[in-house]
Short mmCIF file of C-alpha atoms in Angstrom, two decimals:
data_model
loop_
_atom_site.label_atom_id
_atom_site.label_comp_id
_atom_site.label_asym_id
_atom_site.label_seq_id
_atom_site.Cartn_x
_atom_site.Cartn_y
_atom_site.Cartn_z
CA UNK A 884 -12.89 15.07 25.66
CA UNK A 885 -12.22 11.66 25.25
CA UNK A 886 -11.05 10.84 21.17
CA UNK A 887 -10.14 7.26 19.31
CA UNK A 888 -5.94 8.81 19.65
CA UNK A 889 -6.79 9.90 23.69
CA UNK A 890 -8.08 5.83 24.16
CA UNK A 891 -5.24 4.14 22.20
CA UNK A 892 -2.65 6.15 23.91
CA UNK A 893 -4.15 5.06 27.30
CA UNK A 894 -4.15 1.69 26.04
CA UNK A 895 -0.93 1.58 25.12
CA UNK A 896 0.52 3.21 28.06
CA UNK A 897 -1.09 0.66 30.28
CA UNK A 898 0.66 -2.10 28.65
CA UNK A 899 3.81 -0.32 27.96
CA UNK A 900 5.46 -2.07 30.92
CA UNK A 901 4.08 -5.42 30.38
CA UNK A 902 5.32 -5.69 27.36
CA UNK A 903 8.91 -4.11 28.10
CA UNK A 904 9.41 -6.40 30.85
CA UNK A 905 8.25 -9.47 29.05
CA UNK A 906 10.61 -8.50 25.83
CA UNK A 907 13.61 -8.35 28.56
CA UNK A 908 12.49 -11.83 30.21
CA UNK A 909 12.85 -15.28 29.00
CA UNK A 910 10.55 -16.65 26.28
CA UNK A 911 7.21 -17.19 27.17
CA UNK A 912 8.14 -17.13 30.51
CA UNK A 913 5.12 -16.19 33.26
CA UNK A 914 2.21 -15.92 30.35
CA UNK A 915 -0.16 -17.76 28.67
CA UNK A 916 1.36 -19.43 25.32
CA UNK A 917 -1.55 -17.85 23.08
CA UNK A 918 -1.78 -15.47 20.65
CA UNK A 919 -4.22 -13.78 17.82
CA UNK A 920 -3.27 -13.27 14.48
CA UNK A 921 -5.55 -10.93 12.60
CA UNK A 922 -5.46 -10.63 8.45
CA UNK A 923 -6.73 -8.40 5.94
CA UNK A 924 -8.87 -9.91 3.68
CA UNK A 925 -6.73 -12.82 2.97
CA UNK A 926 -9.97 -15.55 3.32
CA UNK A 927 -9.10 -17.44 0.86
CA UNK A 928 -5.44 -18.31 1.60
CA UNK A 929 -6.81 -20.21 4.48
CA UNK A 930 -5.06 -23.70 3.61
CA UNK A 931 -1.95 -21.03 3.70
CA UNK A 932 -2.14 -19.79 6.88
CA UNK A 933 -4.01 -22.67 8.91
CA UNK A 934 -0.75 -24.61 7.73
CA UNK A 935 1.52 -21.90 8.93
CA UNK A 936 0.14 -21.94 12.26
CA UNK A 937 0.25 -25.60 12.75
CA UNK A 938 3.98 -25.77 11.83
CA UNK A 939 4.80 -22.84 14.31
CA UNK A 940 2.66 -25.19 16.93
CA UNK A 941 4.04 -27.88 15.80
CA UNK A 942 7.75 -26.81 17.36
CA UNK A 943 6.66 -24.34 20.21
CA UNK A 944 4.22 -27.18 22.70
CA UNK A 945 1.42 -26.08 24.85
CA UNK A 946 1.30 -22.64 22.36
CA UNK A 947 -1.90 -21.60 20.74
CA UNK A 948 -2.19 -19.20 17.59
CA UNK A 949 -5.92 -17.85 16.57
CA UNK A 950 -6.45 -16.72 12.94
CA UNK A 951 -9.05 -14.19 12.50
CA UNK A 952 -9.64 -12.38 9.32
CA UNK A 953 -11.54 -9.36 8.29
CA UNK A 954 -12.89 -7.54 5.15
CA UNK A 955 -11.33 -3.72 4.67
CA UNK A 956 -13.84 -2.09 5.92
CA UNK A 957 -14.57 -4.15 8.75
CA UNK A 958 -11.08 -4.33 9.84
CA UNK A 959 -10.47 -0.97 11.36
CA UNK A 960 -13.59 -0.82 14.19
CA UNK A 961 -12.95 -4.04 14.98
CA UNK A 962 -9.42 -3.45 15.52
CA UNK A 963 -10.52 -0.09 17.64
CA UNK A 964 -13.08 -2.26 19.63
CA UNK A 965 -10.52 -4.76 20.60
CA UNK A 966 -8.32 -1.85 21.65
CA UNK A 967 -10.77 -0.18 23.23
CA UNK A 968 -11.76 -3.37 25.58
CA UNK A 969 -7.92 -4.11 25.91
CA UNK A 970 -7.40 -7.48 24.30
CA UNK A 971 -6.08 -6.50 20.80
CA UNK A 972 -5.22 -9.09 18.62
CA UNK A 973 -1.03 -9.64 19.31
CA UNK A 974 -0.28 -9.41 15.29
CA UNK A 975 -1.59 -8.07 12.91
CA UNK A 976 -2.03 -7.25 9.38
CA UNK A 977 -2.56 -3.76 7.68
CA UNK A 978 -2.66 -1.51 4.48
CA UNK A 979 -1.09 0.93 3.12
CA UNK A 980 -0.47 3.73 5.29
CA UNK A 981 -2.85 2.53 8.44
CA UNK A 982 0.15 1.04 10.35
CA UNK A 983 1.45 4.78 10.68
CA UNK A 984 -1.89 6.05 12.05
CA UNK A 985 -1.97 2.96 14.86
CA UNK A 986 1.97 4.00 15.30
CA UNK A 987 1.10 7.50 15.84
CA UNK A 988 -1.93 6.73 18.43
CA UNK A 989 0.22 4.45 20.27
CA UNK A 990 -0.99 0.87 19.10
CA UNK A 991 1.73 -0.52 17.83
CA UNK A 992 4.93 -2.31 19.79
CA UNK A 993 8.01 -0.21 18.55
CA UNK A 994 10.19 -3.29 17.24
CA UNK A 995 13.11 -0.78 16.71
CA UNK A 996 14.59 -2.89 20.00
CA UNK A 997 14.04 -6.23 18.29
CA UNK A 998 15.60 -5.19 14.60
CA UNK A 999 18.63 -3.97 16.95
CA UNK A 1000 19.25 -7.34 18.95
CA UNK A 1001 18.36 -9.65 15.89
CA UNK A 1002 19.95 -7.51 12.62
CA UNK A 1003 19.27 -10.26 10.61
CA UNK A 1004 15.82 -10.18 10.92
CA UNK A 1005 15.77 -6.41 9.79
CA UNK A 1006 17.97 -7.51 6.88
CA UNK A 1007 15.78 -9.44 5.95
CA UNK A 1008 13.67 -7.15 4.70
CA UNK A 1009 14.00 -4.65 1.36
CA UNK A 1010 14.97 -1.44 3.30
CA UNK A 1011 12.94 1.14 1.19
CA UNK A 1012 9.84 -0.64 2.03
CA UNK A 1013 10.76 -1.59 5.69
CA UNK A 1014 11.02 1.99 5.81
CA UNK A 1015 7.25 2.71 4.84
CA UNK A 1016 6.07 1.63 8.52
CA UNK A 1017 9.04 4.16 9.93
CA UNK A 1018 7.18 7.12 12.26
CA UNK A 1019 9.83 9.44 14.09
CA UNK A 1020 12.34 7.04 13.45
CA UNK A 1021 10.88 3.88 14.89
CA UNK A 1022 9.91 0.80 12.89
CA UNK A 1023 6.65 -0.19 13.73
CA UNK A 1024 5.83 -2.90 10.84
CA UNK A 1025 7.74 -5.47 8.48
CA UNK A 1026 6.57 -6.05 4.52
CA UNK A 1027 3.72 -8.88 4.66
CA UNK A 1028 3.40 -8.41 1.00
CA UNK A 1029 4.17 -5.38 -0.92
CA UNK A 1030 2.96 -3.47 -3.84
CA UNK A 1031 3.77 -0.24 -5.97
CA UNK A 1032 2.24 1.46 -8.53
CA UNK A 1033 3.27 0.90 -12.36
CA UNK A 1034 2.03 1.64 -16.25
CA UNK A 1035 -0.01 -1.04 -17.84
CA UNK A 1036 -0.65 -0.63 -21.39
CA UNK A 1037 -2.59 -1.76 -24.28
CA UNK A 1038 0.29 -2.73 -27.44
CA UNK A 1039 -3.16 -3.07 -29.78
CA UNK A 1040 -3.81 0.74 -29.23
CA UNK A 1041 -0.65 2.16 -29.02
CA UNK A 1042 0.31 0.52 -32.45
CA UNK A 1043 -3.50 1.78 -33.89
CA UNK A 1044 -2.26 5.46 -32.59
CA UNK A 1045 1.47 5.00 -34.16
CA UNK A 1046 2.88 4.51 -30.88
CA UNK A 1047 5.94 2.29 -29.64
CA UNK A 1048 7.20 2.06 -26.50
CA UNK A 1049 5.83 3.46 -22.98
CA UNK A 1050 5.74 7.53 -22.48
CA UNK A 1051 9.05 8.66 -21.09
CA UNK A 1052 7.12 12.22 -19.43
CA UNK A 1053 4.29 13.75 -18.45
CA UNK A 1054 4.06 15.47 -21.66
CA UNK A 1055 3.94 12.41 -23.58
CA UNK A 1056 1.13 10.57 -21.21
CA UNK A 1057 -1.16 13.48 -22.36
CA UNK A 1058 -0.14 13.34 -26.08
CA UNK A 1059 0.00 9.71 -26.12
CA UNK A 1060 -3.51 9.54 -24.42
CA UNK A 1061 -4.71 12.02 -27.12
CA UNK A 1062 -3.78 10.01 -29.85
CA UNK A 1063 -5.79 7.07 -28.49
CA UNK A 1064 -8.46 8.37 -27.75
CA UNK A 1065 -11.97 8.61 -29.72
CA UNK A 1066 -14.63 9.98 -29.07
CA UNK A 1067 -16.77 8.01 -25.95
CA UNK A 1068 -15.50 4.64 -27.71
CA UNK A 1069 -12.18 5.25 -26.28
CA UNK A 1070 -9.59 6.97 -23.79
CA UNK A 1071 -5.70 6.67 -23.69
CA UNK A 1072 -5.11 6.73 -20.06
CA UNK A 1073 -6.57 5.75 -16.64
CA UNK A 1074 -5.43 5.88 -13.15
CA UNK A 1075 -6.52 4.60 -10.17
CA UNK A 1076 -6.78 7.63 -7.25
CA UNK A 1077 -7.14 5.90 -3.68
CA UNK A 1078 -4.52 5.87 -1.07
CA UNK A 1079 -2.38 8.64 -2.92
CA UNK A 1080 -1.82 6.20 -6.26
CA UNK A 1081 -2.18 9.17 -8.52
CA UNK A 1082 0.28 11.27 -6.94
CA UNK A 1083 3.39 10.24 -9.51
CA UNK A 1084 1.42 12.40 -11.76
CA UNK A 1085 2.47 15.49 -9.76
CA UNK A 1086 5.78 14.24 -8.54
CA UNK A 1087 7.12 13.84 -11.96
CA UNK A 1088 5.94 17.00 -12.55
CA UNK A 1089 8.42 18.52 -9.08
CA UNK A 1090 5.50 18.87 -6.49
CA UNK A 1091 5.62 18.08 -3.46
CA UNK A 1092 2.71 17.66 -1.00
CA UNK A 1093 4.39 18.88 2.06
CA UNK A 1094 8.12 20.24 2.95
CA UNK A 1095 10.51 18.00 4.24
CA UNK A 1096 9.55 17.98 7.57
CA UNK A 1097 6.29 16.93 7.09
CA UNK A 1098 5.19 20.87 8.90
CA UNK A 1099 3.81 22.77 6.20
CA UNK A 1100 1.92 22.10 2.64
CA UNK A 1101 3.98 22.85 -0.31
CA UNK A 1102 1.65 21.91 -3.45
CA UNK A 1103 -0.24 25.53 -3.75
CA UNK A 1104 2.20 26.47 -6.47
CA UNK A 1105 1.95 27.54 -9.95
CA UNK A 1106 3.44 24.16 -11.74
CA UNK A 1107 0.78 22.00 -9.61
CA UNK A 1108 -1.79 24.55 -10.68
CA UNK A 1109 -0.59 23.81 -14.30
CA UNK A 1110 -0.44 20.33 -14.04
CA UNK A 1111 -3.95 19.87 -12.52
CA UNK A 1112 -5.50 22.58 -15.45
CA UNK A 1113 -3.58 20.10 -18.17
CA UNK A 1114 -5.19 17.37 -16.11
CA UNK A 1115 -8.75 18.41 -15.74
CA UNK A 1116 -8.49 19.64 -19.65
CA UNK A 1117 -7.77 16.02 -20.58
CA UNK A 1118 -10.66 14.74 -18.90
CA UNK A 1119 -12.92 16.99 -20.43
CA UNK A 1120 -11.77 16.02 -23.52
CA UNK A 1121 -11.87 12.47 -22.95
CA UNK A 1122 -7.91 11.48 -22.91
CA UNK A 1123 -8.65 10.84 -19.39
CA UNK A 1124 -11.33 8.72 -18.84
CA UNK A 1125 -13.21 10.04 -16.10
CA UNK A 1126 -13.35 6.94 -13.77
CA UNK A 1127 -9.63 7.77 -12.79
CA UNK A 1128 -11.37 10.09 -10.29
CA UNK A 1129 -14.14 8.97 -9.26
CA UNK A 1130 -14.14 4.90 -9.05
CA UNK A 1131 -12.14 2.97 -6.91
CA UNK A 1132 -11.06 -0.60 -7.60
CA UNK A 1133 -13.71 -2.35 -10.19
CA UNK A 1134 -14.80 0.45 -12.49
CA UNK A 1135 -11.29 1.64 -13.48
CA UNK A 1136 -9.23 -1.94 -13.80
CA UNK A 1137 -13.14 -3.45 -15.72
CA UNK A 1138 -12.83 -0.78 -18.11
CA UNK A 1139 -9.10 -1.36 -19.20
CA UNK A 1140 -9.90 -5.22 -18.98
CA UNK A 1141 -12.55 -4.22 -21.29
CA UNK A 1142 -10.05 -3.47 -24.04
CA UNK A 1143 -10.66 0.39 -24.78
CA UNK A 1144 -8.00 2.38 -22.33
CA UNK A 1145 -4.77 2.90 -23.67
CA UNK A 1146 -3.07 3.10 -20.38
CA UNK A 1147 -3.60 1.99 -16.55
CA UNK A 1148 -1.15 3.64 -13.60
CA UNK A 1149 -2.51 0.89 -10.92
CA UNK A 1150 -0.57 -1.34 -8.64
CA UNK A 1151 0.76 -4.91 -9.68
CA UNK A 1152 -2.64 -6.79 -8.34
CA UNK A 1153 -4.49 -4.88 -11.02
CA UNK A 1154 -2.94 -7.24 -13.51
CA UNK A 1155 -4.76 -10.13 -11.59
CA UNK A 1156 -8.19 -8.64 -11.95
CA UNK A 1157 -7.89 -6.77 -15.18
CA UNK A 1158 -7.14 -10.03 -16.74
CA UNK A 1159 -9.89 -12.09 -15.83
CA UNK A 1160 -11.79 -9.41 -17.26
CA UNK A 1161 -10.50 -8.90 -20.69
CA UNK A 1162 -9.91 -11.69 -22.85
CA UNK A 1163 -7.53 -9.08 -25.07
CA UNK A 1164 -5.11 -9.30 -22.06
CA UNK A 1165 -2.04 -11.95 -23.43
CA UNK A 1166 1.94 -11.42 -23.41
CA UNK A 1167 2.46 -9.85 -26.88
CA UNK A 1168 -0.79 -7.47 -26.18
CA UNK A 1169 0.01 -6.01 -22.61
CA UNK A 1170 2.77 -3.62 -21.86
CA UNK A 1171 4.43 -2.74 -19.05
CA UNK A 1172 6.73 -0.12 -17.69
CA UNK A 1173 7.88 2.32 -15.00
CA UNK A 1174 6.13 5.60 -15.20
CA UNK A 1175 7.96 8.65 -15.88
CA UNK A 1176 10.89 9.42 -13.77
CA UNK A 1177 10.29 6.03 -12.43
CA UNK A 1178 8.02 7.69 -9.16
CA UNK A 1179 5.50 4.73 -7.98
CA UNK A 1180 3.65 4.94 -4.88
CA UNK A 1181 3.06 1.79 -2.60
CA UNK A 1182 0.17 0.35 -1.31
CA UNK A 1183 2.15 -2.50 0.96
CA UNK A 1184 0.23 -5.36 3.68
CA UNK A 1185 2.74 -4.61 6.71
CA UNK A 1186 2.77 -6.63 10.03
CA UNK A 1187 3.10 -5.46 13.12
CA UNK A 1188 2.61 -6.31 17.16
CA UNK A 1189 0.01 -4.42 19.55
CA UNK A 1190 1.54 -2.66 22.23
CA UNK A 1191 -1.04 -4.01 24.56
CA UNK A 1192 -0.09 -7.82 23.18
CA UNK A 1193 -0.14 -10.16 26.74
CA UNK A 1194 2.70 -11.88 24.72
CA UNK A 1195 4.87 -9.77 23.07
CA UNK A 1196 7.64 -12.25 22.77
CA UNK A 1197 5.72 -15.46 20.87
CA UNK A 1198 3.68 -12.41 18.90
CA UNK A 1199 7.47 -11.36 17.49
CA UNK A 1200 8.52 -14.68 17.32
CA UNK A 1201 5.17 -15.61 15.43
CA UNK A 1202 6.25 -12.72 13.26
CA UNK A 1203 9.48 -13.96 12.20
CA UNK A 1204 8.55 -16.97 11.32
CA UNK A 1205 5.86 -16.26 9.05
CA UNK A 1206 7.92 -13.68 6.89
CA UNK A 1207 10.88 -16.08 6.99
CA UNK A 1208 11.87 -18.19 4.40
CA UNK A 1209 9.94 -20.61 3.92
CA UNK A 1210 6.42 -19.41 4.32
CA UNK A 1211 7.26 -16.09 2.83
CA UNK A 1212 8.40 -18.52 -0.45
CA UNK A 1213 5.47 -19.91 0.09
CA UNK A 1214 3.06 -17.04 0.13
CA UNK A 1215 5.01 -15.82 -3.11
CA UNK A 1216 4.27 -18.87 -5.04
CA UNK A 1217 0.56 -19.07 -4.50
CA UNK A 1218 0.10 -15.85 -4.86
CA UNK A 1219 2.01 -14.65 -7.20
CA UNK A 1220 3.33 -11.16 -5.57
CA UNK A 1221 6.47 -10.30 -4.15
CA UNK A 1222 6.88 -10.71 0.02
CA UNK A 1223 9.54 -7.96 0.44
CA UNK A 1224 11.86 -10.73 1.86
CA UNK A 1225 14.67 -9.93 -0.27
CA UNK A 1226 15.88 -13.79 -0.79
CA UNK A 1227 12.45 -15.02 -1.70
CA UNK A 1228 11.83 -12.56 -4.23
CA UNK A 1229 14.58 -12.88 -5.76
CA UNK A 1230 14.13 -16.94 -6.07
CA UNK A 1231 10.79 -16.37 -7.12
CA UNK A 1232 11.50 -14.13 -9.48
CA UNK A 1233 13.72 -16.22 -11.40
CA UNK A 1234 11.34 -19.04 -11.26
CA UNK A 1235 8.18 -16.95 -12.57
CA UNK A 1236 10.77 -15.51 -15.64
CA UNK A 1237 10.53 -19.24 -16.98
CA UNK A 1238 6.62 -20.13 -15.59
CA UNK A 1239 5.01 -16.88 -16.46
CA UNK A 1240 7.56 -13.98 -18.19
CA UNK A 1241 4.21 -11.80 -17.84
CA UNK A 1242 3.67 -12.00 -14.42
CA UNK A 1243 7.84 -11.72 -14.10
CA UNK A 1244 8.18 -8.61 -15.51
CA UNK A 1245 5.24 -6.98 -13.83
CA UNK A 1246 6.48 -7.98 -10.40
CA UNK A 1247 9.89 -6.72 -11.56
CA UNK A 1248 9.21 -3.45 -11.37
CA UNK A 1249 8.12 -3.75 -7.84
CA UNK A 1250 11.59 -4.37 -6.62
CA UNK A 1251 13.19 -1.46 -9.27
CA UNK A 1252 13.33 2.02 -8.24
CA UNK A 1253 12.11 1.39 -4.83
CA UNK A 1254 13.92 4.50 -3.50
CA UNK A 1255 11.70 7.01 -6.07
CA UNK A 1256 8.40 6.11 -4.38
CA UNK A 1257 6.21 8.68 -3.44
CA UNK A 1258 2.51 9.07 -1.88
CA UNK A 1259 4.06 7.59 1.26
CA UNK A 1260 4.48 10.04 3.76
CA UNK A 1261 5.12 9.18 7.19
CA UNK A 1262 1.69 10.85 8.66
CA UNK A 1263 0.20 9.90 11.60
CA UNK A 1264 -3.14 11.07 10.56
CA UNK A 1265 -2.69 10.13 6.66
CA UNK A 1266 -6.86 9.45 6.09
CA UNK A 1267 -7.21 12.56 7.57
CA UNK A 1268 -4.90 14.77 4.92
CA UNK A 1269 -6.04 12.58 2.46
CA UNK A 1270 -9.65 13.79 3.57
CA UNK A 1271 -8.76 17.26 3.33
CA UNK A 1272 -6.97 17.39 0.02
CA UNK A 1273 -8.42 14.45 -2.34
CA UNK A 1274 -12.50 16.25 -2.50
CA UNK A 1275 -11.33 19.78 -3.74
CA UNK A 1276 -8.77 18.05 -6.33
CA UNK A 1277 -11.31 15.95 -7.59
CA UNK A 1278 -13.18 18.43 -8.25
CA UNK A 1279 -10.75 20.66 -10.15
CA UNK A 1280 -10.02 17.10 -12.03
CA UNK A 1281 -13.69 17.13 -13.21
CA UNK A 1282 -14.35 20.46 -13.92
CA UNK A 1283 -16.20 22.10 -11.04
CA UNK A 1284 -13.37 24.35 -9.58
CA UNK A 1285 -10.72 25.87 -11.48
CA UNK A 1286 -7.44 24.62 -10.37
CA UNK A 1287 -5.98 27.74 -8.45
CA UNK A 1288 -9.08 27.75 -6.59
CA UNK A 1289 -8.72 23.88 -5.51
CA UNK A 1290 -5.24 24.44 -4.35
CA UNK A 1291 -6.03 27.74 -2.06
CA UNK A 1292 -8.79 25.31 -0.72
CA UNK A 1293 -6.76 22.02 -0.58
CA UNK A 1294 -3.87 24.19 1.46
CA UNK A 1295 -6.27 25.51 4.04
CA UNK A 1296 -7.65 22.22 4.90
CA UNK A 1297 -4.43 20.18 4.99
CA UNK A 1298 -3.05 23.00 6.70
CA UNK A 1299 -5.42 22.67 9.67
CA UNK A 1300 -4.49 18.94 9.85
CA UNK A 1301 -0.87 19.32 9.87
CA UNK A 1302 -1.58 21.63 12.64
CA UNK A 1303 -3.68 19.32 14.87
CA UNK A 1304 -0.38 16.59 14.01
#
């Protein structure tokens, strides 16, 4: 039978040789100076990007660069339609744990070869995120822009509820959240759930998802059954609002902009939206802080090079250039975030502590503690564990299993996919 992994591995082992022998050869030598460059949902730095490209044309004559860019959910079947008709876009531009999945169906140009003739390319790069896009020891992807989870909260609340400071453990979310929270006018804490951002909750708590070797769950235990009961018990009672589990994006980061959640575990871009929403949302009335045990999980743009690229050589060099220096400094200003280019984030950094200290010590904590990240498991079929696990959780979380039960049904299913791995 014929599956989407059986067609990418064909299509990468057809171009396996091309691009080996055109990595060996001289640059651009023998092939068409053109390549694609395809984005996630970045439309509106267009001025950006557009300038980028003319700058790289501007010093490389006779080569072409397309730009295309597509929404989320659009971006995935057009990738696989482009693979599956053998012109894939040369570089390109993904989230959060896809890069691994193209990796692991054979997609993706393994630029372990590249980091080891140009080491100061790879160094570059903040190694604990570089090694996010790392499957059976290969790099596969460099930081486009990067992102980790972190504790927003709401100083009006806490000081309403007799509270200073940010909760140092699990124990004190749940009392702290207690303590704010009112009846249906109000809830101490929030989280947002996709792409494994709630899972700090359970690794300051000890559990682990899988063992080691990524063979075998390991969660069906009796502290994750605890911690999910002490969970789904706050969300009955309110503490936990009960959008954590079951919105997305809008819903949870409208309702803290909306002034009544005590606390928000979300990603830095939150901040962006959360604040446009609430008008409560100023420097003396927004906290922010590691969570517990300082555990984040990342939710990082990567870029990486098809395997079946006709140009492997100006796709890398495109590469490069765009996460060097200058248009990494550049993509930092504009948009605030931090690049994962070590130097630029440092610089900008320093320049946001005097322009906006708000915005400075949120993107702080991206760069702190980046070795106690968690959620980011180097699967090759991540959607596919998170498919099995996240439903039967979710519905321990709200009520309509009891945890034990959850677990024995979470284990079975992610069982069966670590098996098909």
């Amino acid at each position: 039978m014929t599956t989407r992994r059986s067609v990418l591995k064909t299509a990468g082992a057809a171009a396996a040789t091309t691009a080996a022998s055109l990595l060996g050869a001289p640059a651009f030598a023998q092939a068409p100076k053109k390549i694609t460059f395809l984005t996630w949902n970045i439309i509106d730095q267009k001025e950006l990007i557009e300038g980028w490209i003319n700058r790289f044309k501007s010093t490389r004559p006779g080569v072409e660069v397309e730009w295309l860019d597509k929404k989320g959910p659009e971006f995935g079947p057009f990738y696989q339609t482009q693979l599956t008709a053998g012109t894939p876009p040369d570089v390109i531009n993904t989230q959060g744990a896809l890069g691994l999945e193209y990796a692991a169906q054979g997609a993706l140009l393994d630029l372990t070869p590249l980091f080891a003739k140009e080491a100061a390319v790879k160094a570059r790069y903040d190694a604990n995120y570089l090694a996010n896009w790392v499957f059976e020891g290969h790099n596969y992807m460099v930081p486009f822009y990067i992102t980790k989870t972190l504790l927003f909260y709401n100083k009006p609340m806490f000081a309403k509820a007799g509270l200073s400071g940010a909760p140092q453990s699990f124990d004190d979310i749940l009392a702290f959240a207690q303590k704010m929270t009112s009846g249906e006018a109000s809830s101490g804490f929030m989280t947002l759930n996709f792409d494994w951002l709630y899972w700090p909750l359970f690794a300051m708590n000890g559990v682990d998802l899988v063992s080691a070797d990524l063979k075998k769950a390991a969660f069906n235990t009796a502290k994750a059954a605890d911690v999910l009961d002490r969970l789904a018990k706050a969300t009955a009672g309110g503490a936990i609002n009960k959008i954590s589990w079951t919105g997305r994006w809008v819903e949870p980061n409208g309702a803290f902009g909306a002034g009544n959640i005590g606390m928000l575990h979300a990603h830095s871009p939150a901040y962006f939206f959360f604040k446009g929403q609430g008008s409560w949302v100023t420097p003396e009335s927004l906290g922010v802080a590691h969570m517990p045990g300082n555990f984040a999980t990342p939710n990082s743009h990567g870029l990486g090079i098809s395997k079946g690229s006709k140009n492997p050589e100006l796709a890398w060099d495109f590469l490069r250039f765009i996460t060097d220096t200058g248009q990494a400094g550049e993509l930092a200003t504009r948009r605030k975030l931090v690049t994962g280019n070590v130097a630029v984030d440092k610089a900008s950094l320093a320049q946001l502590q005097k322009d906006d200290p708000v915005v400075h010590r949120i993107l702080a904590t991206q760069l702190e503690h980046t070795d106690r990240m968690t959620g980011n498991w180097r699967f090759g079929n991540d959607s596919r564990i998170k498919e099995a696990f996240w439903p039967e959780v979710q519905s321990a979380l709200l009520g309509r299993k009891d945890a034990k039960t959850a677990l024995a049904d979470a284990e079975r299913r992610v069982s069966r996919e670590l098996r098909r791995a």
